[in-house]
């Protein structure tokens, strides 16, 4: 049979225009569908039908523009493949043969469909079989080159088997299809459609993904699957969109010459419409929060309007208040008292930061002088799932009884939505991002020696201190054991991660209470401080037959975990009563964070500041004081100051909370609880909560405000950021955020005049910094943390992002004191002199003379060092030598 004669190729411009329009049509359709799917959730930001329709149109336009870009990129590639390679010749030949067969008899033109239907399962099956066979052989191998080679070989063999087998099976399937579809000519014609194999391939992938999601639904809920599904659907719709796109292109091509470029004008009109619609913050917030890929698309489009190239734009929710100055944007460091609002929040900040008074109050005489202390933290426990906070299910009878005997805080908030940040805040009385962290520990950071824990607070006051924990996060290498006479994390063995810290298996509440009861029995005759952490309510939720079954769905199992934990806590309370200690024990109970069950389309916790993730129970029973329900907002950082106040310790500048003793004694006060969240991929949030309001400032990647009246909308279903509601809370948060940008000691680091230095180092770091002096001890003991004093002269301006690296090197022993100057480099002006201190922890294994080398770095780049007469290694200059003693 002779090959069919190919039609004359269409002009390249026409094909490109068709591809662009096909991408726009498909993407607009999938964007509109995605927005409609998010219709109900988006009402949080876009109440009212008109605002909602604006949201749908905005999402459709953003996706259409993205589809045009994808079409503009993909179509040339397809053109090259089809016109400049033998693959294109083969496809055209096959297409011509296919059309000829289809014209004669559709039943003879289904080979492509049969190949896809047979080939995809066979290829996947062979690859999986190779994986199952090779994995046991490779799992214990340590030679990575061999592992990679064998893995590649197994893949090649799998494909070598799968490809010919697919062709054999496809031929038989083609015959079966022809036989089965003979009585249905319309279906046969659809099955022989030239693009049917592509549609079948995409549909099979979609079905496979849907099956995997259904099979692993609990895990799938934690994954961002909406985005790939949107992309997959867009690719699927692009196939049928090609024909109408081509029709529009042909129609435009026969019009007047000035209209021939109207295809590209459509993109410009869409962009204008996007700007007009995207000027609404509610619309951009709903797009970023509730659509699959709307957020990334809008961020990409914002780059076109970032005139000063600082990463932020004025339009489309970029939040830039001065797009002509690259030093002014929401992510900029705020420089106080310079008349400029660098970070576009709260105006220019002040060098005189104000903080809430620590508010130590006289301890009422009715409180026993020799009280003991029991602090209980319960992982993943939200306040509104306890009976004392109005929950209908009987999840917490023992905690409810405690609340009836002590002070229940109606408005208690975690400062962050994860254990990683909440537990250090609880233990040290500081906001999560202000904790003194040790970042040398792998996975999550630990505490530095300068951080003061509950144990270090209470031990000098005559308490025997103990801590009973139960998760890998509390390993002693993170130094949370500081100050505890007894520190027991043995029950961590009862929990195992399943795919990361967001999911674990196992139970330990009973064993935790066993250990707590033993501690009470052993130390009943002496004054004690005991902290016990309960972990069971954390996902994955497991049923406990010992307590009420509320059902098998996630929330029911979660409630079952809370009730089981409450039962085990009750055993500890019973032991205190049996020993006659309950009525002389201060008991503190709180959750480290909450848990989401679909509110705001958020499940679990870790990445949001909403009430579901951060409103927690807080109950404090102080012997001798009457029970009450306090209306004063409280946070985790208040616990350190409160216990210090009760126990007679003096207030400390390191305490960032305030004492709640006056509140427990019956005096409510208005105040604001602050929240902080920072995690990978440039996600920054801040929050502020009062008895009436909860305000969230989304710093990045999408700058916006959210405002909720939690007194009348506790589930935070309606964002009021466009109104004047909670203006005082918003202002308080803006001012606090500004103050966060001023590092402690930054103002004091600026000297009034050039300091007297007998022998200046004269080290030039880059073109803008001169290191005048480094004061360091000449000797130190291994394991010590030494103080280094730095003196600089600014000779120019330094860009944002530069830091000092400080390396102590002694053979294979390495100490790092890398830091951002107390007064950040970007604040420095020519002619200024700066002096501040930093710390360098000397490893316990170090011995001998340790040289200290320093320089400036920004990411992988180092500033050029000029230091006549001094040793310089890879743009690091030696500035001190320390004799390390055992």
Coordinates of N, CA, C and O in Angstrom, one line a residue, residues 97-98 101-102 105-119 166-182 188 191-192:
X97 N -2.0 6.4 7.3 CA -2.5 5.1 7.2 C -3.7 4.9 8.1 O -4.7 4.3 7.7
X98 N -3.6 5.5 9.3 CA -4.7 5.3 10.3 C -6.0 6.0 9.7 O -7.1 5.4 9.8
X101 N -7.4 3.8 6.9 CA -8.1 2.6 7.4 C -9.4 3.0 8.1 O -10.4 2.3 7.9
X102 N -9.3 4.1 8.8 CA -10.5 4.5 9.5 C -11.6 4.9 8.5 O -12.8 4.6 8.8
X105 N -12.8 1.3 7.3 CA -13.5 0.5 8.4 C -12.9 0.9 9.7 O -11.7 0.6 10.0
X106 N -13.6 1.6 10.6 CA -13.1 2.0 11.9 C -12.6 0.8 12.7 O -11.7 1.0 13.5
X107 N -13.1 -0.3 12.5 CA -12.7 -1.5 13.3 C -11.2 -1.9 13.0 O -10.7 -2.7 13.8
X108 N -10.7 -1.5 11.9 CA -9.3 -1.8 11.6 C -8.3 -0.7 12.0 O -7.1 -0.8 11.7
X109 N -8.8 0.3 12.7 CA -7.9 1.5 13.0 C -7.9 1.7 14.5 O -8.0 2.8 15.0
X110 N -7.7 0.6 15.3 CA -7.7 0.8 16.7 C -6.4 0.2 17.3 O -6.3 -0.1 18.5
X111 N -5.3 0.1 16.5 CA -4.0 -0.4 17.0 C -3.4 0.5 18.0 O -2.8 0.0 19.0
X112 N -3.5 1.8 17.8 CA -2.9 2.7 18.8 C -3.6 2.6 20.2 O -2.9 2.6 21.2
X113 N -4.9 2.6 20.1 CA -5.6 2.5 21.4 C -5.3 1.1 22.1 O -5.1 1.1 23.3
X114 N -5.2 0.1 21.3 CA -4.9 -1.2 21.9 C -3.5 -1.3 22.5 O -3.3 -1.8 23.6
X115 N -2.6 -0.6 21.8 CA -1.2 -0.6 22.3 C -1.1 0.2 23.7 O -0.4 -0.3 24.6
X116 N -1.9 1.3 23.8 CA -1.9 2.0 25.1 C -2.6 1.2 26.2 O -2.1 1.0 27.3
X117 N -3.7 0.6 25.8 CA -4.5 -0.2 26.8 C -3.7 -1.4 27.3 O -3.8 -1.8 28.5
X118 N -2.9 -2.0 26.4 CA -2.1 -3.2 26.8 C -0.8 -2.8 27.4 O -0.3 -3.4 28.3
X119 N -0.2 -1.8 26.7 CA 1.2 -1.5 27.0 C 1.4 -0.8 28.4 O 2.4 -1.2 29.1
X166 N 4.2 -6.0 25.1 CA 3.1 -5.1 24.9 C 2.6 -5.2 23.5 O 1.4 -5.2 23.3
X167 N 3.5 -5.2 22.5 CA 3.1 -5.3 21.1 C 2.4 -6.6 20.9 O 1.4 -6.7 20.1
X168 N 2.8 -7.7 21.4 CA 2.2 -9.0 21.2 C 0.8 -9.0 21.8 O -0.2 -9.4 21.1
X169 N 0.6 -8.5 23.0 CA -0.7 -8.5 23.7 C -1.6 -7.5 23.0 O -2.8 -7.7 22.9
X170 N -1.0 -6.3 22.6 CA -1.8 -5.3 21.9 C -2.5 -5.8 20.6 O -3.6 -5.5 20.3
X171 N -1.8 -6.7 19.9 CA -2.4 -7.2 18.6 C -3.6 -8.1 18.9 O -4.6 -7.9 18.2
X172 N -3.5 -8.8 20.0 CA -4.6 -9.7 20.3 C -5.8 -8.8 20.9 O -7.0 -9.1 20.6
X173 N -5.4 -7.8 21.6 CA -6.5 -6.9 22.2 C -7.2 -6.1 21.0 O -8.4 -5.9 21.1
X174 N -6.4 -5.8 20.0 CA -7.0 -5.1 18.9 C -8.1 -5.9 18.2 O -9.1 -5.4 17.8
X175 N -7.8 -7.2 18.1 CA -8.8 -8.1 17.5 C -10.0 -8.2 18.4 O -11.1 -8.3 17.9
X176 N -9.8 -8.3 19.7 CA -10.9 -8.4 20.6 C -11.8 -7.1 20.5 O -13.0 -7.2 20.6
X177 N -11.1 -6.0 20.5 CA -11.9 -4.7 20.4 C -12.7 -4.7 19.1 O -13.9 -4.2 19.1
X178 N -12.1 -5.1 18.0 CA -12.8 -5.1 16.7 C -14.1 -6.0 16.8 O -15.2 -5.7 16.3
X179 N -13.9 -7.2 17.4 CA -15.0 -8.1 17.6 C -16.1 -7.6 18.5 O -17.3 -7.6 18.2
X180 N -15.6 -6.9 19.6 CA -16.6 -6.4 20.6 C -17.4 -5.2 20.1 O -18.5 -5.0 20.5
X181 N -16.7 -4.4 19.3 CA -17.3 -3.1 18.9 C -18.0 -3.2 17.5 O -18.6 -2.2 17.1
X182 N -18.0 -4.3 16.9 CA -18.7 -4.5 15.6 C -20.2 -4.1 15.7 O -20.7 -3.4 14.8
X188 N -17.1 2.4 18.0 CA -16.0 2.0 17.2 C -15.3 3.2 16.5 O -14.1 3.3 16.5
X191 N -13.4 5.1 19.2 CA -12.2 4.3 19.6 C -11.1 4.4 18.5 O -10.0 4.3 18.9
X192 N -11.5 4.7 17.3 CA -10.5 4.8 16.2 C -10.1 6.3 16.0 O -9.4 6.6 15.0

